[in-house]
Coordinates of C-alpha atoms and ligand atoms in Angstrom, one line a residue:
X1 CA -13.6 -1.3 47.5
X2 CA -13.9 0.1 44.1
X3 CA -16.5 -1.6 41.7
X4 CA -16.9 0.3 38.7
X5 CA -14.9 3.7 37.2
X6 CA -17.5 5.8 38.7
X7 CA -16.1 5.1 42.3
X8 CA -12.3 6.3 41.8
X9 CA -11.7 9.8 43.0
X10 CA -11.0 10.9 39.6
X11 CA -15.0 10.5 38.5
X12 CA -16.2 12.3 41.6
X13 CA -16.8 8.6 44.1
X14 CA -15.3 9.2 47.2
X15 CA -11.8 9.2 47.7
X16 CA -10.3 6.3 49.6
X17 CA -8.4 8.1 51.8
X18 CA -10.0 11.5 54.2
X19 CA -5.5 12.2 55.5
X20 CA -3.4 12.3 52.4
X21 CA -0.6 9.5 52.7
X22 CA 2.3 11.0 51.8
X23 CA 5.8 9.1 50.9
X24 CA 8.8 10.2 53.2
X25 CA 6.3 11.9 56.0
X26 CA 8.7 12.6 59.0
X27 CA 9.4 10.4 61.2
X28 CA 9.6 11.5 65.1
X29 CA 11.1 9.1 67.1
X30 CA 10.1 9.7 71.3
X31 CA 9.5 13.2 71.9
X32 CA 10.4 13.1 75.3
X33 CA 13.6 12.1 74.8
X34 CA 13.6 15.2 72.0
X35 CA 12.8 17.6 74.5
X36 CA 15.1 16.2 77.5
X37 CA 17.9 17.1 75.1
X38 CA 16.2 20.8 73.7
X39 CA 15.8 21.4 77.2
X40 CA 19.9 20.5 78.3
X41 CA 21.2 22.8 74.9
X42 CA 18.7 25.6 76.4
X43 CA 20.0 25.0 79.7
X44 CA 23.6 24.8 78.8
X45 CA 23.0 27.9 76.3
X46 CA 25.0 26.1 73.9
X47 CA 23.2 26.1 70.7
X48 CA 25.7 25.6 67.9
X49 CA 28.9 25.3 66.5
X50 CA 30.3 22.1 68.0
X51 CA 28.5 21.4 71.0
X52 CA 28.2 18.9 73.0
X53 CA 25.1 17.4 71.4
X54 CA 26.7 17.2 67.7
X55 CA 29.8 16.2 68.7
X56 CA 27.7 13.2 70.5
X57 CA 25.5 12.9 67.0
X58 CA 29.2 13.2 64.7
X59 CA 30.6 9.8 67.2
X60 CA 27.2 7.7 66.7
X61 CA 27.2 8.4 63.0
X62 CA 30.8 8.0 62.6
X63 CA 30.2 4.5 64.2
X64 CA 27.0 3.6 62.0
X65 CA 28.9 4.6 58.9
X66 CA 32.5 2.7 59.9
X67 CA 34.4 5.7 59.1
X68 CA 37.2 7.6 61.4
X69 CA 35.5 11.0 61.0
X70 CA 31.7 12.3 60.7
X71 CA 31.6 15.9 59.8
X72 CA 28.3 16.9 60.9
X73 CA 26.8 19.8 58.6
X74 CA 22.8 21.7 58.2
X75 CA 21.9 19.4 55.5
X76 CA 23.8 17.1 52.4
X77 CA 23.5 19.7 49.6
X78 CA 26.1 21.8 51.5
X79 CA 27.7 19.1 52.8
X80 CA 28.4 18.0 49.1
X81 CA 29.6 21.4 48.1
X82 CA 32.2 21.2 50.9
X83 CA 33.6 17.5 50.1
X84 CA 33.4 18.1 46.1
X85 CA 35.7 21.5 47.3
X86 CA 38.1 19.9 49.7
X87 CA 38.7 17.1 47.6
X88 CA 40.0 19.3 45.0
X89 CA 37.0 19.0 42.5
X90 CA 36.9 21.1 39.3
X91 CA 36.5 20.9 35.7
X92 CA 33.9 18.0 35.6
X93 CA 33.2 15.3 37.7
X94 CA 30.8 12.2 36.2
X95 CA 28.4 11.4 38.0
X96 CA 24.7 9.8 37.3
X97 CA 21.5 12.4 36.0
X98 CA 19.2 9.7 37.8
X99 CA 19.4 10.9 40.7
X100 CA 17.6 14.1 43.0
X101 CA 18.6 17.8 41.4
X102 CA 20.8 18.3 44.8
X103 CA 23.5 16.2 43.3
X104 CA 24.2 17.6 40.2
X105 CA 23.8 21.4 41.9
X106 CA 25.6 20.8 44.8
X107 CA 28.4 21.0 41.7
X108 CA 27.2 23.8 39.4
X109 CA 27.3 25.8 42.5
X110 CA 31.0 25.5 42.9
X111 CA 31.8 26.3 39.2
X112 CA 32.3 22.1 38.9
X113 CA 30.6 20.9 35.3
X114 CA 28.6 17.5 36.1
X115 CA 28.8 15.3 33.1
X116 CA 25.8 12.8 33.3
X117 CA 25.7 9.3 32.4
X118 CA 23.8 6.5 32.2
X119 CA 22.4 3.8 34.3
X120 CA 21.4 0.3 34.6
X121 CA 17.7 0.3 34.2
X122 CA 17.1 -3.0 36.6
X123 CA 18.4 -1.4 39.3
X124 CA 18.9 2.7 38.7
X125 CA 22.4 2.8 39.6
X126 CA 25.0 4.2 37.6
X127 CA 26.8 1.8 35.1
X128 CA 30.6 2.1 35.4
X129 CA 31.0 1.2 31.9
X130 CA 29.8 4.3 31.2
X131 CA 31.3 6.3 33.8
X132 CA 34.8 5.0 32.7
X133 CA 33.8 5.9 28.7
X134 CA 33.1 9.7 29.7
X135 CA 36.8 10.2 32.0
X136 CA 38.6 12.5 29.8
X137 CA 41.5 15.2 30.3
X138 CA 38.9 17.6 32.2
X139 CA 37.8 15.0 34.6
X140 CA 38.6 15.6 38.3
X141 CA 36.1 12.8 40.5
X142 CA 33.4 11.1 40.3
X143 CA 30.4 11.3 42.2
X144 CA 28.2 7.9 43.0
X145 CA 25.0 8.3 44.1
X146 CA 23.4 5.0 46.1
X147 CA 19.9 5.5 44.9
X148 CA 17.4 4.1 47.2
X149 CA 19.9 3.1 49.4
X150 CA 21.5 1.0 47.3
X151 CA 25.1 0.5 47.3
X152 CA 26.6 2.3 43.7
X153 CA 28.6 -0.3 41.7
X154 CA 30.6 -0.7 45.0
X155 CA 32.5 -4.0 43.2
X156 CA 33.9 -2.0 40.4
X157 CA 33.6 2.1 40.5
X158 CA 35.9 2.0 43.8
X159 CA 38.8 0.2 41.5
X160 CA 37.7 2.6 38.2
X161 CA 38.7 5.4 40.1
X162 CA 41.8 4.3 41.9
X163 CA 43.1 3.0 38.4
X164 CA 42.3 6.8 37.4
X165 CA 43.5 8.3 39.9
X166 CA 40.1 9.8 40.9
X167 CA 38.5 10.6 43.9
X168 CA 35.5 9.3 44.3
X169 CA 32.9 10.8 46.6
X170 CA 29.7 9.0 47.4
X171 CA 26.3 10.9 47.7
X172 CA 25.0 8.7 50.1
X173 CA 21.9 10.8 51.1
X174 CA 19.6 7.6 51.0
X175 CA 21.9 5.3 52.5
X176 CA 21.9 5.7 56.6
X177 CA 22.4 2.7 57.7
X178 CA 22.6 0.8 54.6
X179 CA 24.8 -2.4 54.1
X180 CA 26.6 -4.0 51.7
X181 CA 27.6 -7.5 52.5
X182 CA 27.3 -6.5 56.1
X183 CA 29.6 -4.0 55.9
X184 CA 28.4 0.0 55.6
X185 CA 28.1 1.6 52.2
X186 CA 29.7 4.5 53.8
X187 CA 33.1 3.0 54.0
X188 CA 33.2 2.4 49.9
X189 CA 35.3 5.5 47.9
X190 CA 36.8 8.2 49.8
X191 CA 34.0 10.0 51.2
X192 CA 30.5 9.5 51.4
X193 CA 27.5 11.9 52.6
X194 CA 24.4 11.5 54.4
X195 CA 21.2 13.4 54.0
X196 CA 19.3 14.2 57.3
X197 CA 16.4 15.9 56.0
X198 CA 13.3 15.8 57.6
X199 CA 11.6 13.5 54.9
X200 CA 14.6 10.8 55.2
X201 CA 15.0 7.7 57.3
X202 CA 17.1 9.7 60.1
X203 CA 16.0 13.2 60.7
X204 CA 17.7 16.1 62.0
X205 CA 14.8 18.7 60.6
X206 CA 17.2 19.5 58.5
X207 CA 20.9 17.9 58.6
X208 CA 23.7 16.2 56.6
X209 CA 27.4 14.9 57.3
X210 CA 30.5 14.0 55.3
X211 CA 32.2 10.4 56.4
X212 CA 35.6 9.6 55.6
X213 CA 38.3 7.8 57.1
X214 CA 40.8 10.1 55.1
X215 CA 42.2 12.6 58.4
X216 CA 43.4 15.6 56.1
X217 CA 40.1 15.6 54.2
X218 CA 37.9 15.9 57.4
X219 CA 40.0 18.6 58.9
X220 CA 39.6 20.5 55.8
X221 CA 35.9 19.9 55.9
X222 CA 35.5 20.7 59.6
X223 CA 36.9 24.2 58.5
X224 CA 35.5 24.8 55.6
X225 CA 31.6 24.4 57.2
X226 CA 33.1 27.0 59.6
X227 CA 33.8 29.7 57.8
X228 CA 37.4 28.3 56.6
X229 CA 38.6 28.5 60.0
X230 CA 41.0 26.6 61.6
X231 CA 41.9 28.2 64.5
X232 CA 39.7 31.6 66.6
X233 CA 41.6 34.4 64.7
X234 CA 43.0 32.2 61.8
X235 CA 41.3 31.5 58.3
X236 CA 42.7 29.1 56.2
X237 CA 40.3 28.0 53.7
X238 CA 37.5 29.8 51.4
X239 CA 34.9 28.7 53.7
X240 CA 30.7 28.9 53.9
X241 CA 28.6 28.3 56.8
X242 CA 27.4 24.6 56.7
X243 CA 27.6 23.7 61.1
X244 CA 24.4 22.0 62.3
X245 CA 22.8 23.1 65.3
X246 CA 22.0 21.7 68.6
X247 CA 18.5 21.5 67.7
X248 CA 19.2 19.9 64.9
X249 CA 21.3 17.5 66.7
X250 CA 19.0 16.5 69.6
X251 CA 16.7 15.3 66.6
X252 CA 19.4 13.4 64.9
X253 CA 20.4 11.3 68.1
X254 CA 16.9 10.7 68.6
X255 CA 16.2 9.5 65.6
X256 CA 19.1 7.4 65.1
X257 CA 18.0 5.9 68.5
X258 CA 14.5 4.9 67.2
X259 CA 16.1 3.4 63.5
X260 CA 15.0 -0.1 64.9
X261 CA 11.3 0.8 65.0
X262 CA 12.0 2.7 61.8
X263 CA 13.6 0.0 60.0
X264 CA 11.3 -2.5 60.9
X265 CA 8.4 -0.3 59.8
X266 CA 9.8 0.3 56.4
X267 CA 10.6 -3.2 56.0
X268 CA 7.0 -4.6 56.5
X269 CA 6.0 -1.8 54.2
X270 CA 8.3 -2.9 51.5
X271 CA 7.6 -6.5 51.4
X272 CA 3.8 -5.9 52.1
X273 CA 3.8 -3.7 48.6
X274 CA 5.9 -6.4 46.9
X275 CA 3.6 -9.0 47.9
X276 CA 0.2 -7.1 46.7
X277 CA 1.3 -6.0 43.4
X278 CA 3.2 -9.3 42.8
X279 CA 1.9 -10.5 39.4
X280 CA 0.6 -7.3 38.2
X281 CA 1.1 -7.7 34.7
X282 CA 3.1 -4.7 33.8
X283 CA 3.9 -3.4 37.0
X284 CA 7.3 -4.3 39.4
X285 CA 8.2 -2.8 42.9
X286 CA 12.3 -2.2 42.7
X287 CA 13.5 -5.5 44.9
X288 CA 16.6 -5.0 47.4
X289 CA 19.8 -6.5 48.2
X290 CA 19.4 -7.6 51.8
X291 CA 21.4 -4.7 54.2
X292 CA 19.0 -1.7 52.9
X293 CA 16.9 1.0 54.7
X294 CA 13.8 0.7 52.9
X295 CA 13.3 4.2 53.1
X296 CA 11.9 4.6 49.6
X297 CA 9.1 1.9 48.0
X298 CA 9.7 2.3 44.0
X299 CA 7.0 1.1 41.5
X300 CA 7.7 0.9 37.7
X301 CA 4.8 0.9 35.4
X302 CA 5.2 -0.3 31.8
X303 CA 2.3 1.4 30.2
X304 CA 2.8 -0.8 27.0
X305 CA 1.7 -3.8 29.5
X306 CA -1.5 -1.8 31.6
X307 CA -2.3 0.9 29.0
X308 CA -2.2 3.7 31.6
X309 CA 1.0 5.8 31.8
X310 CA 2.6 6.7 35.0
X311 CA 1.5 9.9 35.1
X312 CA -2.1 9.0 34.5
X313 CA -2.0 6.7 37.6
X314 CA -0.5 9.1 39.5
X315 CA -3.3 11.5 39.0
X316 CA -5.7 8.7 39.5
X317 CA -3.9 8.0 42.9
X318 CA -3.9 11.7 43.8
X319 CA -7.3 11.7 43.5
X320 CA -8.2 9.2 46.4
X321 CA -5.4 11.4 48.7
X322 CA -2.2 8.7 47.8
X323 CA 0.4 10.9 47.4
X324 CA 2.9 9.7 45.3
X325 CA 5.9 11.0 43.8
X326 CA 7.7 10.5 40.3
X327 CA 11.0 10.1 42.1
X328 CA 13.1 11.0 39.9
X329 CA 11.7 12.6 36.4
X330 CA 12.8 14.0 34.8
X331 CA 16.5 13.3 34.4
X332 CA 19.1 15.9 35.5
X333 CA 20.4 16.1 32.3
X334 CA 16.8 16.9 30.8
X335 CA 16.2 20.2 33.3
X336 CA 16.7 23.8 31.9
X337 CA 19.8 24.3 34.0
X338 CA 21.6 20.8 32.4
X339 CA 20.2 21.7 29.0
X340 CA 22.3 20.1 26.1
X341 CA 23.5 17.3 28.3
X342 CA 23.9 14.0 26.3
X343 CA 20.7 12.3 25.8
X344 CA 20.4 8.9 28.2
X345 CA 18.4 6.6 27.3
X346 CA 17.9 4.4 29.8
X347 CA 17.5 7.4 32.5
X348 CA 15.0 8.4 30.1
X349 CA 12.7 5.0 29.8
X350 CA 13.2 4.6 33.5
X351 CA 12.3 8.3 34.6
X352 CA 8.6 8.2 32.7
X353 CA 7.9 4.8 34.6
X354 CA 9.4 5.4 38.4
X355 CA 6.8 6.4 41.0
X356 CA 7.4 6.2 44.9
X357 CA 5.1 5.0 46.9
X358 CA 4.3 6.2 50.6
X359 CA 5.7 4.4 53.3
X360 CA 7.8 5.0 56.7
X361 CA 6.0 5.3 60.0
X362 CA 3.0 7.5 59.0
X363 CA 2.0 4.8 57.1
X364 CA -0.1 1.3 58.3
X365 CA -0.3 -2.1 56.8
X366 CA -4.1 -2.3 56.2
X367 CA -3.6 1.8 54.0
X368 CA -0.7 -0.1 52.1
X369 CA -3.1 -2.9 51.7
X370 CA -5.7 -0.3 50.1
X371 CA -3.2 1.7 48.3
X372 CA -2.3 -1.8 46.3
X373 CA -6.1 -2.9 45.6
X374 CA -6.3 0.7 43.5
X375 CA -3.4 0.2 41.6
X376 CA -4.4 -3.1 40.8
X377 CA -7.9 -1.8 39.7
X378 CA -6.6 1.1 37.8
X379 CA -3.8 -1.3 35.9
X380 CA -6.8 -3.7 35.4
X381 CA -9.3 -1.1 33.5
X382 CA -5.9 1.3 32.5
X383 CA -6.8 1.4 28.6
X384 CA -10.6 2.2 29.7
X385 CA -9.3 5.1 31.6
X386 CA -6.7 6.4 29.0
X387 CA -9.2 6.3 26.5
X388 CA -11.5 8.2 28.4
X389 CA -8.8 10.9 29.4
X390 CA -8.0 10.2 25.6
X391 CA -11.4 11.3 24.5
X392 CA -11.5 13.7 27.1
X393 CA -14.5 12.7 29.1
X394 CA -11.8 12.5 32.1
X395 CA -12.2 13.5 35.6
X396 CA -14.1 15.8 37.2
X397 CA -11.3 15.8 40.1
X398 CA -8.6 15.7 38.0
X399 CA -7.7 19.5 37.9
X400 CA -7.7 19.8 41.7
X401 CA -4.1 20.4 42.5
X402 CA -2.3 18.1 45.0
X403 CA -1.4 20.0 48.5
X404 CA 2.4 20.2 49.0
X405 CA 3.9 17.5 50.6
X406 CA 4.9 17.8 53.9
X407 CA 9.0 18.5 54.0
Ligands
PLP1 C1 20.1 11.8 46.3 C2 20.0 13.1 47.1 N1 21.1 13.8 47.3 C3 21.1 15.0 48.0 C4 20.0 15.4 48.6 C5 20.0 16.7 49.4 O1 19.8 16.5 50.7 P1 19.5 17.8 51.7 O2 18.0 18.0 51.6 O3 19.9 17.3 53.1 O4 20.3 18.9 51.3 C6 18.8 14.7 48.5 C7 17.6 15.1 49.3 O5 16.5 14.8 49.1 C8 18.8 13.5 47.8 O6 17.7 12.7 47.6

């Protein structure tokens, strides 16, 4: 327990924590069950392109997203790339700058221009509004992104775009699993796709996949992650190489078969932070509609309210080994590459406050418990430590980089 300034971390007491807690650690799932099926694809010599193992993985994602068609591929970024392509995206496409840099380069990388707009700050979504101000004669799709597993405007951008006449592709990376009056977010726009990075709620190492219930659009997807094949001596399509492997997929099926445990994990996590930092004057952990992963804790500080800035407190929180992140700062449209974007304000205001805290399976009760009683002590003497930072009598820690997170 910390009694005075002298015990944080960042004034050289002892950090609360000897194992960094990370946010998004991987979760394993049963390892015997892992190897069982490593051993069968080294048995069977099959190791990728389409075997038996992620045409198993493409059915059981197909049927957790409600779509007709899962298009498994090595991870979302490509798997972006290929949708954005075979759903005839050029010129520009709108989509949010809140979001991680994947989205926005998934784009640049296939000569698309993203054109960023804003969001609304309660819940970090786009705002349609917006989207539907920035359409204009160059506009070929839009791109939603369900942050935090949240589902994207899903009562209004699907209608925006069909009154447009725009596809509309979902970047659906945090939203495995995730519901939306009980029904998958998956099966809102045209296509969605999933992110199964190591750090995400379902992990294949590495891993993504397109869902869509539109036929021609996952035939031209299956091709394009192959090479633009469609047939052994027959190219059809400007292809890449995007297929997931067996390995991957032997992770992916059992990880999808441990979501309960996952789920359930995340969700006591959630409501355990929620319930600690309730009433912290300046500080709000981002509530959810029921139906979501819980995959990612969010925190907002309002440094006008606890006199310490986000970034401050993450340092602070560095310091005793919590590993937090500032998911998502800065903006997109604020990064060298997106330079002379519009400026957004409320992207802007809610990128210096957002920090994610460390949850998923790698992470207890009684440390989320411990993580909360430093917040609360650093909001409660925030100005005291800004002003020492201010007057430079800061940290004797504070310089000590943090190790890389685990990915
Ligand atoms: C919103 C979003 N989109 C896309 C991606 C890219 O996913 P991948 O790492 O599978 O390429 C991520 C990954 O973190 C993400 O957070």
């Amino acid at each position: 327990m910390k009694q005075t300034l002298g015990d944080l971390a960042f004034y050289g007491g002892p950090a609360a924590f000897t194992e960094p807690l990370f946010v998004g650690r991987p979760n394993i799932g049963d390892r015997k069950l892992l190897f069982e099926r490593l051993e069968q694809a080294l048995d069977r010599r099959w190791l990728t392109n389409q075997g038996p193992l992620v045409l198993e993985f493409e059915q059981r994602v197909a049927e957790l997203a409600g779509a007709r068609h899962c298009v498994a591929m090595c991870n979302a970024t490509l798997a972006l790339q290929i949708a954005a392509r075979a759903m005839g995206m050029t010129g520009e496409v709108i989509m949010p700058s809140f979001t991680f840099v994947a989205s926005p380069h998934a784009l640049s990388w296939i000569g698309v221009t993203p054109v960023f707009c804003d969001i609304d700050p309660e819940t970090h979504l786009m705002d349609p509004a917006h989207v539907e101000s920035l359409i204009g004669p160059a506009t070929t799709g839009i791109m939603g992104v369900h942050l935090w597993g949240q589902p994207c405007a899903p009562g209004t951008l699907p209608a925006l775009a069909r009154r447009h006449r725009l596809p509309l592709l979902y970047d659906a990376a945090h939203a495995v699993a995730t519901r939306w009056h009980g029904r998958p977010v998956a099966t809102l726009g045209d296509a969605s796709v999933f992110s199964f990075h190591a750090t995400k709620f379902v992990n294949a190492f590495e891993g993504g996949a397109l869902v869509t219930d539109d036929d021609g659009l996952a035939a031209t997807a299956r091709a394009m992650r192959n090479f633009g094949q469609t047939g052994e001596d027959q190219v059809t399509y400007l292809g890449t190489n995007a297929k997931m492997s067996e390995a991957s997929a032997a992770m992916g099926l059992t990880s999808l078969e441990a979501m309960p445990e996952l789920l359930a994990r995340n969700l006591a996590n959630h409501r355990r932070y929620a319930t600690e930092l309730a009433g912290v004057p300046g500080v709000r952990v981002l509530p959810y509609t029921s139906g979501n992963n819980h995959q990612y804790v969010v925190m907002e500080i309002d440094e006008r309210v606890t006199g310490v800035s986000r970034d401050l407190l993450r340092a602070v929180l560095t310091t005793e080994n919590i590993r937090c992140r500032s998911y998502f700062a800065p903006g997109c449209h604020m990064m060298d590459t997106y330079r002379g974007s519009p400026r957004l304000p409320h992207t802007e205001a809610v990128s210096r406050r957002v920090l994610g805290l460390p949850t998923g399976t790698a992470v207890r009760d009684d440390e989320v418990i411990r993580v909360c009683e430093i917040i609360r002590f650093v909001v409660a003497h925030g100005p005291a430590i800004a002003a020492k930072v201010t007057n430079g009598s800061a940290a004797r820690t504070s310089a000590r980089p943090p190790a890389p997170t685990p990915r």
